[in-house]
mmCIF file of C-alpha atoms in Angstrom:
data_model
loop_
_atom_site.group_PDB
_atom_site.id
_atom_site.type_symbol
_atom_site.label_atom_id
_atom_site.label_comp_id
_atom_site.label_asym_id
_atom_site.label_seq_id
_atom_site.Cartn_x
_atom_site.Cartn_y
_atom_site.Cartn_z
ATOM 1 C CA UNK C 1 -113.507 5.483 -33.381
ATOM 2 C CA UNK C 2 -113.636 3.089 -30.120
ATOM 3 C CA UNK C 3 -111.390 3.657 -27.857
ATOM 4 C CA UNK C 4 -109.305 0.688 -26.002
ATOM 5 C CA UNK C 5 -109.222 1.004 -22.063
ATOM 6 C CA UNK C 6 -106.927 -2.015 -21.238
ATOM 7 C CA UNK C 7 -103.454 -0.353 -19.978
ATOM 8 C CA UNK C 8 -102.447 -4.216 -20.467
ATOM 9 C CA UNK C 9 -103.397 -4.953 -24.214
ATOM 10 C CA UNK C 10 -102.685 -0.793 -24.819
ATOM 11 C CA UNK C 11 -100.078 0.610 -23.109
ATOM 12 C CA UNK C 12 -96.586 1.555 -23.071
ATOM 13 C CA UNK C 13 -95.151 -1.451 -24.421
ATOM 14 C CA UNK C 14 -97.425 -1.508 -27.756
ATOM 15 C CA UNK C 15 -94.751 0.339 -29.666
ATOM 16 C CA UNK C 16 -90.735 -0.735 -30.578
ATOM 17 C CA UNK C 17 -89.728 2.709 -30.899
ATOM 18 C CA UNK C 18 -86.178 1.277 -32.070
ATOM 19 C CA UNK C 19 -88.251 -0.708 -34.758
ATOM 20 C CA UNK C 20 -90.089 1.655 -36.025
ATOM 21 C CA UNK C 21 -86.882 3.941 -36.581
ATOM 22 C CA UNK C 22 -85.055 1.485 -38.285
ATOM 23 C CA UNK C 23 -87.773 0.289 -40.414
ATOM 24 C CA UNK C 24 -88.582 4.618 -41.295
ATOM 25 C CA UNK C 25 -84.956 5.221 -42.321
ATOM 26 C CA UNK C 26 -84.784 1.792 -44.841
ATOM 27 C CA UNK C 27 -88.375 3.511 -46.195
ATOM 28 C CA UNK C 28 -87.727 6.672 -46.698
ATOM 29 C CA UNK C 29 -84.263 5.672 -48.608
ATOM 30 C CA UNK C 30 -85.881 3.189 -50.561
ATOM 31 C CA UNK C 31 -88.705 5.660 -51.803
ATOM 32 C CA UNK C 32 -87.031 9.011 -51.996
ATOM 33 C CA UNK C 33 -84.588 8.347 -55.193
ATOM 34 C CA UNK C 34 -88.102 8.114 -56.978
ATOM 35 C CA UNK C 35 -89.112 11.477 -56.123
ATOM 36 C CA UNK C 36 -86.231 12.754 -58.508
ATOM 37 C CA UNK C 37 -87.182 10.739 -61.919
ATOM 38 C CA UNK C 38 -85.609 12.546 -64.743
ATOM 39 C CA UNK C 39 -86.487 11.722 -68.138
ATOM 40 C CA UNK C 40 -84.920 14.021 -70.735
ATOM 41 C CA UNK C 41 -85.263 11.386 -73.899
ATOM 42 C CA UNK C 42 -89.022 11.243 -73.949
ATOM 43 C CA UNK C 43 -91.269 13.883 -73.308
ATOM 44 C CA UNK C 44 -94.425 12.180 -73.745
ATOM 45 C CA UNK C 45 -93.384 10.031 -70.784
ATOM 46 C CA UNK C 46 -93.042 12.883 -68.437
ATOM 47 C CA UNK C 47 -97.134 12.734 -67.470
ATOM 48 C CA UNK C 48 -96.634 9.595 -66.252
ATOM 49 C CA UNK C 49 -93.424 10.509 -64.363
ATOM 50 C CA UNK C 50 -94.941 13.432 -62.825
ATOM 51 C CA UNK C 51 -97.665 11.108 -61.681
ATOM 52 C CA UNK C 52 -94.776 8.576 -59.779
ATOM 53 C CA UNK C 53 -93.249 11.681 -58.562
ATOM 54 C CA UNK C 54 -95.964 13.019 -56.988
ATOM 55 C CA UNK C 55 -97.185 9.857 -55.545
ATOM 56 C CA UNK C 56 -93.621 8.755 -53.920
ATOM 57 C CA UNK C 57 -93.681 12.075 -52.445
ATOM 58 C CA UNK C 58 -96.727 11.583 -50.803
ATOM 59 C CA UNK C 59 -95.289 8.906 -49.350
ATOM 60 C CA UNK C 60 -92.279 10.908 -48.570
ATOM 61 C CA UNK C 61 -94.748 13.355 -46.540
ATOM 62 C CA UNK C 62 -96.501 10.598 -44.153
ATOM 63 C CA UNK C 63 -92.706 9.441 -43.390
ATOM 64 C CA UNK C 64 -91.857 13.324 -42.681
ATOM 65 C CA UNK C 65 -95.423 13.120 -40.635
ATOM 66 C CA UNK C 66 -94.848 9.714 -38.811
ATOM 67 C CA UNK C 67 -91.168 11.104 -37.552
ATOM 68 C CA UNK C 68 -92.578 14.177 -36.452
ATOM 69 C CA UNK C 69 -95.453 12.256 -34.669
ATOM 70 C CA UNK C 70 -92.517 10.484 -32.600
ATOM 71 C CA UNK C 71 -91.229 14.018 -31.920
ATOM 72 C CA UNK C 72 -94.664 15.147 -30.466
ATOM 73 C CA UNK C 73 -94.521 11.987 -28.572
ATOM 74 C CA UNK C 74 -91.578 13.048 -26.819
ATOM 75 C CA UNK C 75 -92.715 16.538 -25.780
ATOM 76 C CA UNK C 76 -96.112 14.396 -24.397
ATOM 77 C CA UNK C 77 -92.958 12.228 -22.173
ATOM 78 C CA UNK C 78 -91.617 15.551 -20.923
ATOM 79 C CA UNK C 79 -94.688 17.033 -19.559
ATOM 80 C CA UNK C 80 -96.238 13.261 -18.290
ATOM 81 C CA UNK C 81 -93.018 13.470 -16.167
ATOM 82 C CA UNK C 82 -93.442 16.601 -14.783
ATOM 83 C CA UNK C 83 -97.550 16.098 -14.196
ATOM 84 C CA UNK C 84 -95.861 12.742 -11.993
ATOM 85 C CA UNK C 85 -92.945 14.601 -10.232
ATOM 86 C CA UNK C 86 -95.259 17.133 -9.037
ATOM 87 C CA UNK C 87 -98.294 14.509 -7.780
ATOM 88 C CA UNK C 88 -95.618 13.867 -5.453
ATOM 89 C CA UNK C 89 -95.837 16.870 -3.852
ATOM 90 C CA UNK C 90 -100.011 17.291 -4.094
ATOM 91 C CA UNK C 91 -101.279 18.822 -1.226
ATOM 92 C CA UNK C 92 -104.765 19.930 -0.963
ATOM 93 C CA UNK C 93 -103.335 22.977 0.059
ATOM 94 C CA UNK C 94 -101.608 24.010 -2.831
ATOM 95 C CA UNK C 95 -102.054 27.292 -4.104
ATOM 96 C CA UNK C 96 -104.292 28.724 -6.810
ATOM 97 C CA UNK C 97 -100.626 29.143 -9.171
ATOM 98 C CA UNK C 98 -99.577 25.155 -8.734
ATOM 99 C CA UNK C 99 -103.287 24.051 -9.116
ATOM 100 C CA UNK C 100 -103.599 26.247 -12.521
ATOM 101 C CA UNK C 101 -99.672 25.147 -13.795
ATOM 102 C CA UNK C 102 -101.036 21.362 -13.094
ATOM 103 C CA UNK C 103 -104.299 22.363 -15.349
ATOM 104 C CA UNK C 104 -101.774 23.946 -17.971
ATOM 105 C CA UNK C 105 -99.898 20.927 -18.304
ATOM 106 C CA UNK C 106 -102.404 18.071 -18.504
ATOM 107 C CA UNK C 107 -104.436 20.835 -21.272
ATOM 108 C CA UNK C 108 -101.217 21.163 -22.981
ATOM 109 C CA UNK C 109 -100.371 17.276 -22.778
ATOM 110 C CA UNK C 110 -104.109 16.626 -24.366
ATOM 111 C CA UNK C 111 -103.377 19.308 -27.343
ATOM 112 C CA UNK C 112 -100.080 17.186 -28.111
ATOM 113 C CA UNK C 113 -101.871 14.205 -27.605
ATOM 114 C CA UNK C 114 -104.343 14.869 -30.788
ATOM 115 C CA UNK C 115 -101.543 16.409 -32.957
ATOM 116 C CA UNK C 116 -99.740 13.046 -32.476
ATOM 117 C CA UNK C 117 -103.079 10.298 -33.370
ATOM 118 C CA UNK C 118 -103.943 12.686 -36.474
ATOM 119 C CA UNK C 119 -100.041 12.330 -37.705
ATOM 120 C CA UNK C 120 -100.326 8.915 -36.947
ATOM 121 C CA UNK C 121 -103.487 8.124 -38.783
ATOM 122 C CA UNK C 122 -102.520 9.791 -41.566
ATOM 123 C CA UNK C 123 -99.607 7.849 -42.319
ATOM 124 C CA UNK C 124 -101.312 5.100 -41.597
ATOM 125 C CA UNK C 125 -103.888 5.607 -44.039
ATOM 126 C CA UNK C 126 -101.359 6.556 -46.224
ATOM 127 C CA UNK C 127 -99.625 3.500 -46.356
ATOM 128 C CA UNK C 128 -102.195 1.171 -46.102
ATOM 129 C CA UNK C 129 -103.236 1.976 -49.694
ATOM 130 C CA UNK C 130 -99.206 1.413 -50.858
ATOM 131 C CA UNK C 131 -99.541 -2.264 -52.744
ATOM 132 C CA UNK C 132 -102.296 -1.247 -54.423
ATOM 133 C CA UNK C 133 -101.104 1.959 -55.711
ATOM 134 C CA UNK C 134 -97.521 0.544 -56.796
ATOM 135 C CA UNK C 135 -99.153 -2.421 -58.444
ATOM 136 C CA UNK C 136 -100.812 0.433 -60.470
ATOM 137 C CA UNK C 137 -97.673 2.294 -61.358
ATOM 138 C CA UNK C 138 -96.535 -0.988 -62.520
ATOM 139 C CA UNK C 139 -99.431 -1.609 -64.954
ATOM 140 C CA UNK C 140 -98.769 1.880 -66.211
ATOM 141 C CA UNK C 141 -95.782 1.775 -67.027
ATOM 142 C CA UNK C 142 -94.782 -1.436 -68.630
ATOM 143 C CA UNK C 143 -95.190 -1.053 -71.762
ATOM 144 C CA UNK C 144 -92.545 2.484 -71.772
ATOM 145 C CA UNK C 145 -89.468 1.809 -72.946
ATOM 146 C CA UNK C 146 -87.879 4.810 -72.521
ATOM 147 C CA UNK C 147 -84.884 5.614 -70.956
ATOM 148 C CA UNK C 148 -84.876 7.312 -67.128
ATOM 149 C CA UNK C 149 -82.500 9.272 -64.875
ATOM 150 C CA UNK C 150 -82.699 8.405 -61.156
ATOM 151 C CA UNK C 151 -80.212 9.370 -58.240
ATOM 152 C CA UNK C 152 -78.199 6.748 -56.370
ATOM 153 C CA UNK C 153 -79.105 8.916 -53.260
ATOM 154 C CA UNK C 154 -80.944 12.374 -53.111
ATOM 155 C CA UNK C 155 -78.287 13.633 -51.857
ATOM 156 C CA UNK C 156 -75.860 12.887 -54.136
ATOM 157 C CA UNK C 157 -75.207 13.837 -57.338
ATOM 158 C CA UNK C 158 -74.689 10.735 -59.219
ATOM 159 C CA UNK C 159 -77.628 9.185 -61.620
ATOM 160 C CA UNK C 160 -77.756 5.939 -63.006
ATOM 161 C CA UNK C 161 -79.895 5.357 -66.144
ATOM 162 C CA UNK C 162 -82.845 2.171 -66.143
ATOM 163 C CA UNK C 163 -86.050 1.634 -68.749
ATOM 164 C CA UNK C 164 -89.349 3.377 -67.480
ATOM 165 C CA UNK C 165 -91.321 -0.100 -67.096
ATOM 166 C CA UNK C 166 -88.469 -1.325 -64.457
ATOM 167 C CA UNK C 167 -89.371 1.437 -61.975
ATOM 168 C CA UNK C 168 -93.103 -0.722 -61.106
ATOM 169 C CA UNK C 169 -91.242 -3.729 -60.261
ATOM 170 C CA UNK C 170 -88.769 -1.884 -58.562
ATOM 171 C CA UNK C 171 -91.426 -0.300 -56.533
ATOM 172 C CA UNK C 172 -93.452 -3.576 -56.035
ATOM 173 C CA UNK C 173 -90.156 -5.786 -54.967
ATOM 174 C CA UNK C 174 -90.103 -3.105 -52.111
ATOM 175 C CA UNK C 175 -93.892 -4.189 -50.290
ATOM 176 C CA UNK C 176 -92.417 -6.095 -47.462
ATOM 177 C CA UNK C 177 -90.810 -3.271 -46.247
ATOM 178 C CA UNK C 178 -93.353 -1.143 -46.665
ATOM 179 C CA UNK C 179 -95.904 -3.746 -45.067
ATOM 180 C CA UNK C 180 -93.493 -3.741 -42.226
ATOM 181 C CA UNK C 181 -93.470 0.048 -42.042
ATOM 182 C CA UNK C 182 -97.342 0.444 -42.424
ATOM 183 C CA UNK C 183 -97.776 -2.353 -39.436
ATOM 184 C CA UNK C 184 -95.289 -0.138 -37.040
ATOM 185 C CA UNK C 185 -97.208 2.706 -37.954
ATOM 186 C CA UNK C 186 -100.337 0.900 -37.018
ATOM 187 C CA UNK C 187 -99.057 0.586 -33.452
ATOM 188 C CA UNK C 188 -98.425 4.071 -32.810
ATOM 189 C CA UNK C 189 -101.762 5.051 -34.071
ATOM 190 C CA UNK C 190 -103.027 2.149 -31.062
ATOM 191 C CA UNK C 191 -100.501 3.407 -28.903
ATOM 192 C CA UNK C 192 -101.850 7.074 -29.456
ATOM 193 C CA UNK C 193 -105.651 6.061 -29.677
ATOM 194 C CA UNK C 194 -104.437 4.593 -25.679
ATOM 195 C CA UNK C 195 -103.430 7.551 -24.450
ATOM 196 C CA UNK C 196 -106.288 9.783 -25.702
ATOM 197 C CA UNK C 197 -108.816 7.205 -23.951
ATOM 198 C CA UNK C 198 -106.446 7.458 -20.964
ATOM 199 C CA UNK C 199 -107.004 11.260 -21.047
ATOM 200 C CA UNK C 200 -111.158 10.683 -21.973
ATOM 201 C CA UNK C 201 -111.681 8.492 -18.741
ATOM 202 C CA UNK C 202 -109.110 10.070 -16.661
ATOM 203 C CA UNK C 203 -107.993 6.568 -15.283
ATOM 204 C CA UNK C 204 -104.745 7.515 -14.068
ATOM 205 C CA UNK C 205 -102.649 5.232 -16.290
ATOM 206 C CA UNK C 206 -100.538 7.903 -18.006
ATOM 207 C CA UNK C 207 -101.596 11.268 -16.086
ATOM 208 C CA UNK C 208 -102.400 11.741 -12.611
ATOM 209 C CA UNK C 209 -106.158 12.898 -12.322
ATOM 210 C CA UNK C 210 -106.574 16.441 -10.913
ATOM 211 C CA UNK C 211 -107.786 15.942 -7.610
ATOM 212 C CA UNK C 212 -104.565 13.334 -7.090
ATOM 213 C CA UNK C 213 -106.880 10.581 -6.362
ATOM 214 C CA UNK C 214 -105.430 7.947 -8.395
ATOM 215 C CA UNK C 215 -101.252 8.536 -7.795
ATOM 216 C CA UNK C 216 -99.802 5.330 -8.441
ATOM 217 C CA UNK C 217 -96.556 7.189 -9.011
ATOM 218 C CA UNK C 218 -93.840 3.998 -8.840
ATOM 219 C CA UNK C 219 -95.434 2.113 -11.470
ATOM 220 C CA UNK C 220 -95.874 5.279 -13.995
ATOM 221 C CA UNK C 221 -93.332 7.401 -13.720
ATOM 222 C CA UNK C 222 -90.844 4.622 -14.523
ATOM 223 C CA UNK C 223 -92.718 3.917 -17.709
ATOM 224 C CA UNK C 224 -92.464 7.920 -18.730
ATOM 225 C CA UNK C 225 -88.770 7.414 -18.223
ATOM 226 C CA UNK C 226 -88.066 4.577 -20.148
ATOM 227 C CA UNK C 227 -90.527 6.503 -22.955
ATOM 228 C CA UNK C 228 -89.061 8.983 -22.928
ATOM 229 C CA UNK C 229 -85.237 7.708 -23.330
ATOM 230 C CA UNK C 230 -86.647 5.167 -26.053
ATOM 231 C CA UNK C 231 -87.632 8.093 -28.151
ATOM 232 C CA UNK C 232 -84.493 9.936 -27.722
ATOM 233 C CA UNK C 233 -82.960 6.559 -28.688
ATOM 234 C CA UNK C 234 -84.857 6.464 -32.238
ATOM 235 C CA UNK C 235 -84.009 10.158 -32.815
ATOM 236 C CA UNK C 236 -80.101 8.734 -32.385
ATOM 237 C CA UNK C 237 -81.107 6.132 -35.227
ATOM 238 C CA UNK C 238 -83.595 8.546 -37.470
ATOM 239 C CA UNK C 239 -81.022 11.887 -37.307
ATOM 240 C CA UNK C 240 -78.649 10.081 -39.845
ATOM 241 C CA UNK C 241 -81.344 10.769 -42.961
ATOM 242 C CA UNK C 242 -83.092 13.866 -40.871
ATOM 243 C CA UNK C 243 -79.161 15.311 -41.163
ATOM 244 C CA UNK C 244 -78.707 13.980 -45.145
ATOM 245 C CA UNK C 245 -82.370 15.228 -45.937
ATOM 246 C CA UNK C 246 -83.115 18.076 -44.077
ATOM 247 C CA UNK C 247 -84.678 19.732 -47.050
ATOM 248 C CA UNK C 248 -86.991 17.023 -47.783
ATOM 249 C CA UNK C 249 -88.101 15.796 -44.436
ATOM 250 C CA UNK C 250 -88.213 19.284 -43.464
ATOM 251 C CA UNK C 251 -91.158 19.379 -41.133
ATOM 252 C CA UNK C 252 -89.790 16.449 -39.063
ATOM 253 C CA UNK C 253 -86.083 17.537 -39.148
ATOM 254 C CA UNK C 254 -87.321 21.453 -38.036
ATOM 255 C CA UNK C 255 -88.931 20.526 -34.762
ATOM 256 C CA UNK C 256 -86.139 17.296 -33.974
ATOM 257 C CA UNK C 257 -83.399 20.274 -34.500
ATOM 258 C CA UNK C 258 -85.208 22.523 -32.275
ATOM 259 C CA UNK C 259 -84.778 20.168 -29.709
ATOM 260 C CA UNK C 260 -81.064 19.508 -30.176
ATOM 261 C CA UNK C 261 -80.526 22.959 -30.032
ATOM 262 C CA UNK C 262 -82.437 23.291 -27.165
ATOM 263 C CA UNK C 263 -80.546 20.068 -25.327
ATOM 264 C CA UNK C 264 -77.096 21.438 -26.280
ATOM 265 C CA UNK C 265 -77.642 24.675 -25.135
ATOM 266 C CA UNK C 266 -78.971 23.580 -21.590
ATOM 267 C CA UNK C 267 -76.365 20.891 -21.824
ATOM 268 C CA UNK C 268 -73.448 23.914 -22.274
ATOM 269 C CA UNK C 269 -75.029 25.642 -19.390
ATOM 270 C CA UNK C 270 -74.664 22.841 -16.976
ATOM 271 C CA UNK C 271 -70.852 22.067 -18.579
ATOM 272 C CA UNK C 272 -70.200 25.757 -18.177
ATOM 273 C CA UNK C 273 -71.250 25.707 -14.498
ATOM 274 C CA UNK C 274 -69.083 22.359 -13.768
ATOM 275 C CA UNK C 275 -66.011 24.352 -15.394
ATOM 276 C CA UNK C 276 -66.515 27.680 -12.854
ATOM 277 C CA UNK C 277 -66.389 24.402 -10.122
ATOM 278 C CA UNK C 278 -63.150 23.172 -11.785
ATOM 279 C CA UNK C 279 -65.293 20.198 -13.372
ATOM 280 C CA UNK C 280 -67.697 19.583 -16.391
ATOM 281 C CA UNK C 281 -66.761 17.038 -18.922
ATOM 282 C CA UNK C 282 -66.431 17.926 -22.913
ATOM 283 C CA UNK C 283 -69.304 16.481 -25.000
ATOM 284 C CA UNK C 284 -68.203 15.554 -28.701
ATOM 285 C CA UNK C 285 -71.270 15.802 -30.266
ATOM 286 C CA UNK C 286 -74.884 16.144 -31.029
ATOM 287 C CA UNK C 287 -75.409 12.049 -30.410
ATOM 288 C CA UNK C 288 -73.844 12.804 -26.976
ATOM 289 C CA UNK C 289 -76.698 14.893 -25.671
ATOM 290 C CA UNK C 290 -79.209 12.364 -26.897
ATOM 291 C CA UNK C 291 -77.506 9.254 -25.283
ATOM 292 C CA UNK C 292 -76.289 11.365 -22.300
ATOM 293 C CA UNK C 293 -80.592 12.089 -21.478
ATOM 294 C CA UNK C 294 -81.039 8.254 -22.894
ATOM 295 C CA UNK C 295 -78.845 6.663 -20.609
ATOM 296 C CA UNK C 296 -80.572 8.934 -17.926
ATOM 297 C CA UNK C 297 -83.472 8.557 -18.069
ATOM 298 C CA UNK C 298 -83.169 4.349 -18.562
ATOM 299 C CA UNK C 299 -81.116 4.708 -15.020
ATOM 300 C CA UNK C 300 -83.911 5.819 -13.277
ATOM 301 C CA UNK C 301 -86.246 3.139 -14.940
ATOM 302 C CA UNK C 302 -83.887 0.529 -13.732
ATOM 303 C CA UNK C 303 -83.572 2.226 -10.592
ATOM 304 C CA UNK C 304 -87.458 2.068 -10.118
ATOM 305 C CA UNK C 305 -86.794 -1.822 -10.791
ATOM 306 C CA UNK C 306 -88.875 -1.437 -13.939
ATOM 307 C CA UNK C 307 -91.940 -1.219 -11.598
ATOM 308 C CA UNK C 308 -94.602 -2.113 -13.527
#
């Protein structure tokens, strides 16, 4: 694969994080009711239903991918930050511990960096084969007129009954979303594809180099920041069907809860502090850690006058 170089054409601002979240949550509840198909009146069908099944939950799988990717994405924002924080400090004299923790983190940030354009190509890939592959369940299935079961919501317990050869159309009708989806995808595969030829030609646009050579700290930091509160803000738009679905997006919702856990808990230590001081404001919920670091981190962006 070629690589892009041009921090202007490829950078930060290739990807609506916001977008993308919104257009994975409409997705992912358009597709998942047809990963339960029941048919109980017509067991000859039921080869062709296990067929849709398994194919909407491939699907399924690259959204469950795509929303972890996002997730990786934000570890890669927490580590950038701290590469940038401490290239404010470089000294040649630093000692042999800072010089190998500085190593550790740009080798760690490279590692995440790969995880997150494989997720991304895959769903990309994935999706980019969708019209063709509905148009075939269509074909397949309209000449079957018997009856199917299909929840309202896999959560919930109601079904609602439809004829076989509706489910293509229903699929098909769906394409624009999907096309939407697949071209949001697209741009964090470019977005990640940027960063790892960032990291190739060590060019200083989203990590410092080792030596410090290249340090141009007020235009990149900023952009970590801003990163790194947008993807908090899609987690605050994404959590609704990560918290409904947990069992189904459960690679996705694992490492996202992780991190809540994690936030609260450092969040509780801070608000436990501020109470020993006679301070330390009660937080109502999970959304309030997210927006709390959101709002944050988007106040030193506009702090930095969005140096760009």
């Amino acid at each position: 694969m070629a690589y892009p170089t041009s921090p202007t054409v490829h950078g930060f601002e290739v990807l609506d994080l916001s977008g993308l979240a919104r257009v994975t949550s409409k997705t992912f509840e358009r597709l998942a009711p047809y990963s339960l198909i029941q048919c109980p009146s017509s067991p000859e069908a039921r080869q062709t239903i296990k067929k849709i099944i398994n194919k909407i939950q491939a699907y399924i799988e690259a959204i469950d991918m795509s929303i972890h990717a996002i997730h990786i994405t934000y570890q890669m924002s927490k580590i950038a930050q701290a590469l940038w924080t401490n290239t404010i400090l470089f000294d040649e004299k630093q000692t042999l511990a800072e010089r190998t923790r500085r190593q550790k983190h740009s080798e760690d940030f490279a590692i995440l960096a790969d995880e997150a354009l494989k997720k991304a190509q895959k769903t990309t890939t994935m999706f980019k084969q969708v019209q063709q592959e509905f148009y075939k369940i269509a074909a397949l299935t309209k000449d079957m007129d018997c009856t199917i079961e299909i929840p309202v919501d896999p959560t919930l317990p109601e079904l609602i009954k439809k004829p076989l050869k509706d489910i293509g159309p229903d699929l098909v009708s769906n394409l624009n979303l999907l096309a939407e989806f697949t071209h949001r995808s697209s741009d964090l595969t470019t977005w990640c594809v940027w960063i790892k030829s960032s990291i190739i030609t060590a060019d200083g646009t989203v990590i410092p180099p080792q030596d410090g050579s290249f340090a141009d700290v007020n235009t990149i930091r900023p952009k970590w920041d801003r990163f790194r509160a947008d993807c908090l803000i899609y987690h605050s738009i994404i959590s609704e069907i990560l918290d409904r679905n947990d069992s189904i997006l459960s690679r996705s919702s694992d490492v996202w809860c992780a991190t809540m856990h994690e936030m609260s808990s450092n969040t509780r230590t801070v608000k436990d502090a501020g109470r020993t001081r006679g301070r330390g404001p009660r937080l109502p919920s999970k959304v309030s850690y997210l927006l709390q670091d959101a709002v944050r981190h988007l106040s030193c962006h506009t702090q930095s006058n969005f140096a760009v």
